[in-house]
Amino acid sequence: MTALDTRLQRLKDKVKSSVVVQSFISRIREVNPIINALVYDRFEEALHEAKAVDDLVSSGTQDEETLKKNYPLLGVPLTVKEAFALQGMPQSSGLLSRRSLRSEHDATVVSRLKRAGAIPLGVTNCSELCMWYESSNNVYGRTRNPYNPQYIVGGSSGGEGCIIAAGGSVPFGPSSLPNMLNTMDSPRPYLI
C-alpha cells in the first residue's frame, strides 16, 4: 500500500490517524527485534502528532477537499533513513565517530514530508556512510531480511526497504537494491 493509498483509505473509512499510527507502531514492535530495521523510534511524539491530526479532522475547521489540498499525506506514518536529519534523532550514518550526533533540525525532504502531514515514526538503519550494498554498521549492527534473516537487505537504504517489506512503514522510495532484496516495489514520490 502506498502513502497515498493509506491516506485515502483512512479518509474514506474515517479511520483515526491515531489508530493507523498505533497499528504501524505495533507492527514495528512485533518485527523489529528480529529484523533490526528501525534503530531509533519517536513513537510517543508520533502518537501526539496523530492525535493532533484527529483533532484537526474532527474540528471541521477545514473541509475534506481543503485538507487533501493542504496536507496530501495527512496522518500517514513513515520512517526516515538514519542518514537524513530528523530533528532530535540520531544521525550517525552508521559511523562510530558520529554515534552521539543528534539532528538539530529536519532535512529539507523530511520537513516537506512533515509539512504535507506525514508523521515520522523513527529512523532506520543504513550502511556505514551509505556507501555499501549491505545495511550493516558498527553503531546499530546488521539489518536482517524480513523474509529470511539469513539474507541481506541491501543498502544503503536497507533499513527502509526492510521495514516497509515487513509492514512497518509505507513506501517512500528506497533504492532499487533494497527493493529487489526485500521482494517489493516502491515508487519514488515526486512531492518532495
JSON list of C-alpha atoms in Angstrom, two decimals:
[
{"chain": "A", "resi": 1, "resn": "MET", "atom": "CA", "xyz": [0.00, 0.00, 0.00]},
{"chain": "A", "resi": 2, "resn": "THR", "atom": "CA", "xyz": [1.42, 3.39, -0.94]},
{"chain": "A", "resi": 3, "resn": "ALA", "atom": "CA", "xyz": [1.34, 6.51, 1.23]},
{"chain": "A", "resi": 4, "resn": "LEU", "atom": "CA", "xyz": [-1.44, 7.97, -0.89]},
{"chain": "A", "resi": 5, "resn": "ASP", "atom": "CA", "xyz": [-3.44, 4.74, -0.65]},
{"chain": "A", "resi": 6, "resn": "THR", "atom": "CA", "xyz": [-3.04, 4.81, 3.14]},
{"chain": "A", "resi": 7, "resn": "ARG", "atom": "CA", "xyz": [-4.22, 8.40, 3.38]},
{"chain": "A", "resi": 8, "resn": "LEU", "atom": "CA", "xyz": [-7.16, 7.90, 1.02]},
{"chain": "A", "resi": 9, "resn": "GLN", "atom": "CA", "xyz": [-8.26, 4.71, 2.79]},
{"chain": "A", "resi": 10, "resn": "ARG", "atom": "CA", "xyz": [-8.01, 6.46, 6.16]},
{"chain": "A", "resi": 11, "resn": "LEU", "atom": "CA", "xyz": [-10.14, 9.37, 4.94]},
{"chain": "A", "resi": 12, "resn": "LYS", "atom": "CA", "xyz": [-12.63, 7.13, 3.13]},
{"chain": "A", "resi": 13, "resn": "ASP", "atom": "CA", "xyz": [-13.18, 4.86, 6.11]},
{"chain": "A", "resi": 14, "resn": "LYS", "atom": "CA", "xyz": [-12.90, 7.72, 8.61]},
{"chain": "A", "resi": 15, "resn": "VAL", "atom": "CA", "xyz": [-10.23, 5.76, 10.46]},
{"chain": "A", "resi": 16, "resn": "LYS", "atom": "CA", "xyz": [-8.47, 7.93, 13.00]},
{"chain": "A", "resi": 17, "resn": "SER", "atom": "CA", "xyz": [-4.83, 8.71, 12.36]},
{"chain": "A", "resi": 18, "resn": "SER", "atom": "CA", "xyz": [-4.01, 7.62, 15.91]},
{"chain": "A", "resi": 19, "resn": "VAL", "atom": "CA", "xyz": [-5.35, 4.14, 15.09]},
{"chain": "A", "resi": 20, "resn": "VAL", "atom": "CA", "xyz": [-3.28, 3.93, 11.89]},
{"chain": "A", "resi": 21, "resn": "VAL", "atom": "CA", "xyz": [-0.12, 5.15, 13.63]},
{"chain": "A", "resi": 22, "resn": "GLN", "atom": "CA", "xyz": [-0.65, 2.78, 16.55]},
{"chain": "A", "resi": 23, "resn": "SER", "atom": "CA", "xyz": [-1.07, -0.17, 14.16]},
{"chain": "A", "resi": 24, "resn": "PHE", "atom": "CA", "xyz": [2.25, 0.64, 12.47]},
{"chain": "A", "resi": 25, "resn": "ILE", "atom": "CA", "xyz": [3.94, 1.04, 15.87]},
{"chain": "A", "resi": 26, "resn": "SER", "atom": "CA", "xyz": [2.55, -2.34, 16.96]},
{"chain": "A", "resi": 27, "resn": "ARG", "atom": "CA", "xyz": [3.85, -3.96, 13.79]},
{"chain": "A", "resi": 28, "resn": "ILE", "atom": "CA", "xyz": [7.30, -2.43, 14.25]},
{"chain": "A", "resi": 29, "resn": "ARG", "atom": "CA", "xyz": [7.43, -3.64, 17.85]},
{"chain": "A", "resi": 30, "resn": "GLU", "atom": "CA", "xyz": [6.49, -7.12, 16.64]},
{"chain": "A", "resi": 31, "resn": "VAL", "atom": "CA", "xyz": [9.07, -7.45, 13.85]},
{"chain": "A", "resi": 32, "resn": "ASN", "atom": "CA", "xyz": [11.93, -5.13, 14.72]},
{"chain": "A", "resi": 33, "resn": "PRO", "atom": "CA", "xyz": [13.54, -7.40, 17.37]},
{"chain": "A", "resi": 34, "resn": "ILE", "atom": "CA", "xyz": [14.05, -9.90, 14.53]},
{"chain": "A", "resi": 35, "resn": "ILE", "atom": "CA", "xyz": [14.97, -7.61, 11.63]},
{"chain": "A", "resi": 36, "resn": "ASN", "atom": "CA", "xyz": [16.69, -4.63, 13.34]},
{"chain": "A", "resi": 37, "resn": "ALA", "atom": "CA", "xyz": [15.42, -2.15, 10.74]},
{"chain": "A", "resi": 38, "resn": "LEU", "atom": "CA", "xyz": [14.25, 0.73, 12.96]},
{"chain": "A", "resi": 39, "resn": "VAL", "atom": "CA", "xyz": [17.21, 1.91, 15.02]},
{"chain": "A", "resi": 40, "resn": "TYR", "atom": "CA", "xyz": [15.58, 4.73, 16.99]},
{"chain": "A", "resi": 41, "resn": "ASP", "atom": "CA", "xyz": [11.90, 5.49, 17.48]},
{"chain": "A", "resi": 42, "resn": "ARG", "atom": "CA", "xyz": [9.80, 8.53, 18.25]},
{"chain": "A", "resi": 43, "resn": "PHE", "atom": "CA", "xyz": [6.60, 6.64, 18.95]},
{"chain": "A", "resi": 44, "resn": "GLU", "atom": "CA", "xyz": [5.35, 8.91, 21.74]},
{"chain": "A", "resi": 45, "resn": "GLU", "atom": "CA", "xyz": [5.77, 12.03, 19.61]},
{"chain": "A", "resi": 46, "resn": "ALA", "atom": "CA", "xyz": [4.15, 10.28, 16.63]},
{"chain": "A", "resi": 47, "resn": "LEU", "atom": "CA", "xyz": [1.08, 9.37, 18.71]},
{"chain": "A", "resi": 48, "resn": "HIS", "atom": "CA", "xyz": [0.78, 13.02, 19.86]},
{"chain": "A", "resi": 49, "resn": "GLU", "atom": "CA", "xyz": [1.04, 14.18, 16.23]},
{"chain": "A", "resi": 50, "resn": "ALA", "atom": "CA", "xyz": [-1.60, 11.62, 15.18]},
{"chain": "A", "resi": 51, "resn": "LYS", "atom": "CA", "xyz": [-3.95, 12.91, 17.88]},
{"chain": "A", "resi": 52, "resn": "ALA", "atom": "CA", "xyz": [-3.41, 16.45, 16.57]},
{"chain": "A", "resi": 53, "resn": "VAL", "atom": "CA", "xyz": [-4.38, 15.19, 13.08]},
{"chain": "A", "resi": 54, "resn": "ASP", "atom": "CA", "xyz": [-7.52, 13.56, 14.52]},
{"chain": "A", "resi": 55, "resn": "ASP", "atom": "CA", "xyz": [-8.39, 16.80, 16.34]},
{"chain": "A", "resi": 56, "resn": "LEU", "atom": "CA", "xyz": [-7.87, 18.83, 13.16]},
{"chain": "A", "resi": 57, "resn": "VAL", "atom": "CA", "xyz": [-10.07, 16.50, 11.08]},
{"chain": "A", "resi": 58, "resn": "SER", "atom": "CA", "xyz": [-12.83, 16.32, 13.71]},
{"chain": "A", "resi": 59, "resn": "SER", "atom": "CA", "xyz": [-12.80, 20.09, 14.37]},
{"chain": "A", "resi": 60, "resn": "GLY", "atom": "CA", "xyz": [-14.42, 20.77, 11.00]},
{"chain": "A", "resi": 61, "resn": "THR", "atom": "CA", "xyz": [-12.36, 23.95, 10.53]},
{"chain": "A", "resi": 62, "resn": "GLN", "atom": "CA", "xyz": [-11.30, 22.69, 7.10]},
{"chain": "A", "resi": 63, "resn": "ASP", "atom": "CA", "xyz": [-13.40, 20.60, 4.73]},
{"chain": "A", "resi": 64, "resn": "GLU", "atom": "CA", "xyz": [-12.09, 17.35, 3.26]},
{"chain": "A", "resi": 65, "resn": "GLU", "atom": "CA", "xyz": [-11.03, 18.93, -0.04]},
{"chain": "A", "resi": 66, "resn": "THR", "atom": "CA", "xyz": [-9.04, 21.65, 1.74]},
{"chain": "A", "resi": 67, "resn": "LEU", "atom": "CA", "xyz": [-7.35, 19.06, 3.96]},
{"chain": "A", "resi": 68, "resn": "LYS", "atom": "CA", "xyz": [-6.42, 16.98, 0.90]},
{"chain": "A", "resi": 69, "resn": "LYS", "atom": "CA", "xyz": [-5.01, 20.04, -0.85]},
{"chain": "A", "resi": 70, "resn": "ASN", "atom": "CA", "xyz": [-3.10, 21.44, 2.14]},
{"chain": "A", "resi": 71, "resn": "TYR", "atom": "CA", "xyz": [-1.93, 18.13, 3.60]},
{"chain": "A", "resi": 72, "resn": "PRO", "atom": "CA", "xyz": [-1.66, 15.44, 0.92]},
{"chain": "A", "resi": 73, "resn": "LEU", "atom": "CA", "xyz": [-0.07, 13.00, 3.42]},
{"chain": "A", "resi": 74, "resn": "LEU", "atom": "CA", "xyz": [-2.20, 13.93, 6.42]},
{"chain": "A", "resi": 75, "resn": "GLY", "atom": "CA", "xyz": [-1.71, 11.35, 9.16]},
{"chain": "A", "resi": 76, "resn": "VAL", "atom": "CA", "xyz": [0.39, 8.95, 7.10]},
{"chain": "A", "resi": 77, "resn": "PRO", "atom": "CA", "xyz": [3.10, 7.26, 9.21]},
{"chain": "A", "resi": 78, "resn": "LEU", "atom": "CA", "xyz": [6.56, 6.83, 7.73]},
{"chain": "A", "resi": 79, "resn": "THR", "atom": "CA", "xyz": [10.13, 6.08, 8.67]},
{"chain": "A", "resi": 80, "resn": "VAL", "atom": "CA", "xyz": [13.25, 8.03, 7.72]},
{"chain": "A", "resi": 81, "resn": "LYS", "atom": "CA", "xyz": [16.68, 6.70, 6.78]},
{"chain": "A", "resi": 82, "resn": "GLU", "atom": "CA", "xyz": [19.03, 7.46, 9.69]},
{"chain": "A", "resi": 83, "resn": "ALA", "atom": "CA", "xyz": [21.39, 9.32, 7.35]},
{"chain": "A", "resi": 84, "resn": "PHE", "atom": "CA", "xyz": [18.73, 12.04, 6.86]},
{"chain": "A", "resi": 85, "resn": "ALA", "atom": "CA", "xyz": [18.22, 14.69, 9.52]},
{"chain": "A", "resi": 86, "resn": "LEU", "atom": "CA", "xyz": [15.08, 14.16, 11.60]},
{"chain": "A", "resi": 87, "resn": "GLN", "atom": "CA", "xyz": [15.08, 16.63, 14.47]},
{"chain": "A", "resi": 88, "resn": "GLY", "atom": "CA", "xyz": [16.09, 15.05, 17.78]},
{"chain": "A", "resi": 89, "resn": "MET", "atom": "CA", "xyz": [17.01, 11.72, 16.20]},
{"chain": "A", "resi": 90, "resn": "PRO", "atom": "CA", "xyz": [20.47, 10.18, 15.78]},
{"chain": "A", "resi": 91, "resn": "GLN", "atom": "CA", "xyz": [22.25, 10.95, 12.52]},
{"chain": "A", "resi": 92, "resn": "SER", "atom": "CA", "xyz": [25.44, 8.90, 12.64]},
{"chain": "A", "resi": 93, "resn": "SER", "atom": "CA", "xyz": [25.15, 7.36, 9.17]},
{"chain": "A", "resi": 94, "resn": "GLY", "atom": "CA", "xyz": [26.45, 4.24, 10.89]},
{"chain": "A", "resi": 95, "resn": "LEU", "atom": "CA", "xyz": [29.82, 5.80, 11.71]},
{"chain": "A", "resi": 96, "resn": "LEU", "atom": "CA", "xyz": [31.14, 5.18, 15.23]},
{"chain": "A", "resi": 97, "resn": "SER", "atom": "CA", "xyz": [32.74, 8.62, 15.50]},
{"chain": "A", "resi": 98, "resn": "ARG", "atom": "CA", "xyz": [29.26, 10.18, 14.89]},
{"chain": "A", "resi": 99, "resn": "ARG", "atom": "CA", "xyz": [27.25, 7.86, 17.19]},
{"chain": "A", "resi": 100, "resn": "SER", "atom": "CA", "xyz": [26.36, 10.63, 19.67]},
{"chain": "A", "resi": 101, "resn": "LEU", "atom": "CA", "xyz": [25.29, 13.14, 17.00]},
{"chain": "A", "resi": 102, "resn": "ARG", "atom": "CA", "xyz": [21.63, 14.20, 17.13]},
{"chain": "A", "resi": 103, "resn": "SER", "atom": "CA", "xyz": [19.89, 16.19, 14.41]},
{"chain": "A", "resi": 104, "resn": "GLU", "atom": "CA", "xyz": [19.07, 19.74, 15.45]},
{"chain": "A", "resi": 105, "resn": "HIS", "atom": "CA", "xyz": [16.72, 20.28, 12.51]},
{"chain": "A", "resi": 106, "resn": "ASP", "atom": "CA", "xyz": [14.93, 18.36, 9.77]},
{"chain": "A", "resi": 107, "resn": "ALA", "atom": "CA", "xyz": [16.44, 17.73, 6.36]},
{"chain": "A", "resi": 108, "resn": "THR", "atom": "CA", "xyz": [14.59, 19.55, 3.57]},
{"chain": "A", "resi": 109, "resn": "VAL", "atom": "CA", "xyz": [12.95, 16.34, 2.37]},
{"chain": "A", "resi": 110, "resn": "VAL", "atom": "CA", "xyz": [11.80, 15.47, 5.91]},
{"chain": "A", "resi": 111, "resn": "SER", "atom": "CA", "xyz": [10.41, 18.95, 6.56]},
{"chain": "A", "resi": 112, "resn": "ARG", "atom": "CA", "xyz": [8.47, 18.77, 3.29]},
{"chain": "A", "resi": 113, "resn": "LEU", "atom": "CA", "xyz": [7.01, 15.39, 4.21]},
{"chain": "A", "resi": 114, "resn": "LYS", "atom": "CA", "xyz": [6.02, 16.70, 7.64]},
{"chain": "A", "resi": 115, "resn": "ARG", "atom": "CA", "xyz": [4.54, 19.85, 6.12]},
{"chain": "A", "resi": 116, "resn": "ALA", "atom": "CA", "xyz": [2.45, 17.58, 3.88]},
{"chain": "A", "resi": 117, "resn": "GLY", "atom": "CA", "xyz": [1.08, 15.97, 7.05]},
{"chain": "A", "resi": 118, "resn": "ALA", "atom": "CA", "xyz": [3.23, 12.82, 7.30]},
{"chain": "A", "resi": 119, "resn": "ILE", "atom": "CA", "xyz": [4.14, 11.50, 10.76]},
{"chain": "A", "resi": 120, "resn": "PRO", "atom": "CA", "xyz": [7.68, 10.13, 11.21]},
{"chain": "A", "resi": 121, "resn": "LEU", "atom": "CA", "xyz": [7.88, 7.06, 13.45]},
{"chain": "A", "resi": 122, "resn": "GLY", "atom": "CA", "xyz": [11.66, 6.94, 13.72]},
{"chain": "A", "resi": 123, "resn": "VAL", "atom": "CA", "xyz": [14.87, 6.33, 11.80]},
{"chain": "A", "resi": 124, "resn": "THR", "atom": "CA", "xyz": [16.04, 3.21, 10.01]},
{"chain": "A", "resi": 125, "resn": "ASN", "atom": "CA", "xyz": [19.39, 1.50, 9.59]},
{"chain": "A", "resi": 126, "resn": "CYS", "atom": "CA", "xyz": [21.75, 2.13, 6.69]},
{"chain": "A", "resi": 127, "resn": "SER", "atom": "CA", "xyz": [25.21, 1.07, 5.63]},
{"chain": "A", "resi": 128, "resn": "GLU", "atom": "CA", "xyz": [28.18, 2.95, 7.02]},
{"chain": "A", "resi": 129, "resn": "LEU", "atom": "CA", "xyz": [28.20, 6.39, 5.37]},
{"chain": "A", "resi": 130, "resn": "CYS", "atom": "CA", "xyz": [25.63, 4.98, 2.91]},
{"chain": "A", "resi": 131, "resn": "MET", "atom": "CA", "xyz": [28.49, 3.50, 0.91]},
{"chain": "A", "resi": 132, "resn": "TRP", "atom": "CA", "xyz": [27.86, -0.26, 0.88]},
{"chain": "A", "resi": 133, "resn": "TYR", "atom": "CA", "xyz": [25.44, -2.74, -0.61]},
{"chain": "A", "resi": 134, "resn": "GLU", "atom": "CA", "xyz": [24.51, -4.05, 2.87]},
{"chain": "A", "resi": 135, "resn": "SER", "atom": "CA", "xyz": [22.78, -2.24, 5.75]},
{"chain": "A", "resi": 136, "resn": "SER", "atom": "CA", "xyz": [25.21, -3.16, 8.47]},
{"chain": "A", "resi": 137, "resn": "ASN", "atom": "CA", "xyz": [27.41, -0.89, 10.57]},
{"chain": "A", "resi": 138, "resn": "ASN", "atom": "CA", "xyz": [29.25, -0.78, 13.90]},
{"chain": "A", "resi": 139, "resn": "VAL", "atom": "CA", "xyz": [26.72, 1.55, 15.52]},
{"chain": "A", "resi": 140, "resn": "TYR", "atom": "CA", "xyz": [23.49, -0.46, 15.03]},
{"chain": "A", "resi": 141, "resn": "GLY", "atom": "CA", "xyz": [24.56, -3.81, 13.65]},
{"chain": "A", "resi": 142, "resn": "ARG", "atom": "CA", "xyz": [23.05, -5.68, 10.73]},
{"chain": "A", "resi": 143, "resn": "THR", "atom": "CA", "xyz": [19.51, -5.37, 9.41]},
{"chain": "A", "resi": 144, "resn": "ARG", "atom": "CA", "xyz": [18.04, -8.77, 8.52]},
{"chain": "A", "resi": 145, "resn": "ASN", "atom": "CA", "xyz": [15.76, -9.58, 5.62]},
{"chain": "A", "resi": 146, "resn": "PRO", "atom": "CA", "xyz": [12.10, -9.91, 6.75]},
{"chain": "A", "resi": 147, "resn": "TYR", "atom": "CA", "xyz": [11.55, -12.99, 4.59]},
{"chain": "A", "resi": 148, "resn": "ASN", "atom": "CA", "xyz": [14.69, -14.83, 5.61]},
{"chain": "A", "resi": 149, "resn": "PRO", "atom": "CA", "xyz": [17.01, -13.40, 8.30]},
{"chain": "A", "resi": 150, "resn": "GLN", "atom": "CA", "xyz": [19.92, -15.23, 6.64]},
{"chain": "A", "resi": 151, "resn": "TYR", "atom": "CA", "xyz": [19.60, -12.95, 3.59]},
{"chain": "A", "resi": 152, "resn": "ILE", "atom": "CA", "xyz": [20.81, -9.37, 3.28]},
{"chain": "A", "resi": 153, "resn": "VAL", "atom": "CA", "xyz": [18.52, -6.37, 2.85]},
{"chain": "A", "resi": 154, "resn": "GLY", "atom": "CA", "xyz": [20.76, -4.33, 0.59]},
{"chain": "A", "resi": 155, "resn": "GLY", "atom": "CA", "xyz": [21.97, -0.83, 1.06]},
{"chain": "A", "resi": 156, "resn": "SER", "atom": "CA", "xyz": [22.27, 1.84, 1.64]},
{"chain": "A", "resi": 157, "resn": "SER", "atom": "CA", "xyz": [18.52, 2.16, 2.35]},
{"chain": "A", "resi": 158, "resn": "GLY", "atom": "CA", "xyz": [18.18, -1.43, 3.54]},
{"chain": "A", "resi": 159, "resn": "GLY", "atom": "CA", "xyz": [16.55, -0.48, 6.85]},
{"chain": "A", "resi": 160, "resn": "GLU", "atom": "CA", "xyz": [13.86, 1.42, 4.95]},
{"chain": "A", "resi": 161, "resn": "GLY", "atom": "CA", "xyz": [13.29, -1.35, 2.42]},
{"chain": "A", "resi": 162, "resn": "CYS", "atom": "CA", "xyz": [13.17, -3.93, 5.20]},
{"chain": "A", "resi": 163, "resn": "ILE", "atom": "CA", "xyz": [10.70, -2.13, 7.47]},
{"chain": "A", "resi": 164, "resn": "ILE", "atom": "CA", "xyz": [8.43, -1.37, 4.50]},
{"chain": "A", "resi": 165, "resn": "ALA", "atom": "CA", "xyz": [8.51, -5.01, 3.36]},
{"chain": "A", "resi": 166, "resn": "ALA", "atom": "CA", "xyz": [7.72, -6.09, 6.93]},
{"chain": "A", "resi": 167, "resn": "GLY", "atom": "CA", "xyz": [4.64, -3.83, 7.01]},
{"chain": "A", "resi": 168, "resn": "GLY", "atom": "CA", "xyz": [6.03, -1.28, 9.47]},
{"chain": "A", "resi": 169, "resn": "SER", "atom": "CA", "xyz": [6.04, 1.77, 7.19]},
{"chain": "A", "resi": 170, "resn": "VAL", "atom": "CA", "xyz": [4.62, 2.98, 3.90]},
{"chain": "A", "resi": 171, "resn": "PRO", "atom": "CA", "xyz": [6.69, 3.16, 0.69]},
{"chain": "A", "resi": 172, "resn": "PHE", "atom": "CA", "xyz": [8.53, 6.41, 0.08]},
{"chain": "A", "resi": 173, "resn": "GLY", "atom": "CA", "xyz": [11.12, 5.06, -2.30]},
{"chain": "A", "resi": 174, "resn": "PRO", "atom": "CA", "xyz": [14.17, 3.19, -1.08]},
{"chain": "A", "resi": 175, "resn": "SER", "atom": "CA", "xyz": [16.62, 2.42, -3.85]},
{"chain": "A", "resi": 176, "resn": "SER", "atom": "CA", "xyz": [16.20, -0.48, -6.22]},
{"chain": "A", "resi": 177, "resn": "LEU", "atom": "CA", "xyz": [18.65, -2.85, -4.48]},
{"chain": "A", "resi": 178, "resn": "PRO", "atom": "CA", "xyz": [16.75, -2.89, -1.16]},
{"chain": "A", "resi": 179, "resn": "ASN", "atom": "CA", "xyz": [13.50, -3.19, -3.13]},
{"chain": "A", "resi": 180, "resn": "MET", "atom": "CA", "xyz": [14.77, -6.21, -5.00]},
{"chain": "A", "resi": 181, "resn": "LEU", "atom": "CA", "xyz": [16.33, -7.91, -1.98]},
{"chain": "A", "resi": 182, "resn": "ASN", "atom": "CA", "xyz": [13.23, -7.37, 0.15]},
{"chain": "A", "resi": 183, "resn": "THR", "atom": "CA", "xyz": [10.94, -8.54, -2.70]},
{"chain": "A", "resi": 184, "resn": "MET", "atom": "CA", "xyz": [8.91, -5.39, -3.15]},
{"chain": "A", "resi": 185, "resn": "ASP", "atom": "CA", "xyz": [8.40, -2.43, -5.41]},
{"chain": "A", "resi": 186, "resn": "SER", "atom": "CA", "xyz": [8.31, 1.14, -4.14]},
{"chain": "A", "resi": 187, "resn": "PRO", "atom": "CA", "xyz": [7.83, 4.10, -6.48]},
{"chain": "A", "resi": 188, "resn": "ARG", "atom": "CA", "xyz": [9.65, 7.33, -5.65]},
{"chain": "A", "resi": 189, "resn": "PRO", "atom": "CA", "xyz": [7.35, 10.20, -4.67]},
{"chain": "A", "resi": 190, "resn": "TYR", "atom": "CA", "xyz": [7.51, 13.43, -6.62]},
{"chain": "A", "resi": 191, "resn": "LEU", "atom": "CA", "xyz": [6.09, 15.74, -3.96]},
{"chain": "A", "resi": 192, "resn": "ILE", "atom": "CA", "xyz": [9.39, 16.32, -2.16]}
]
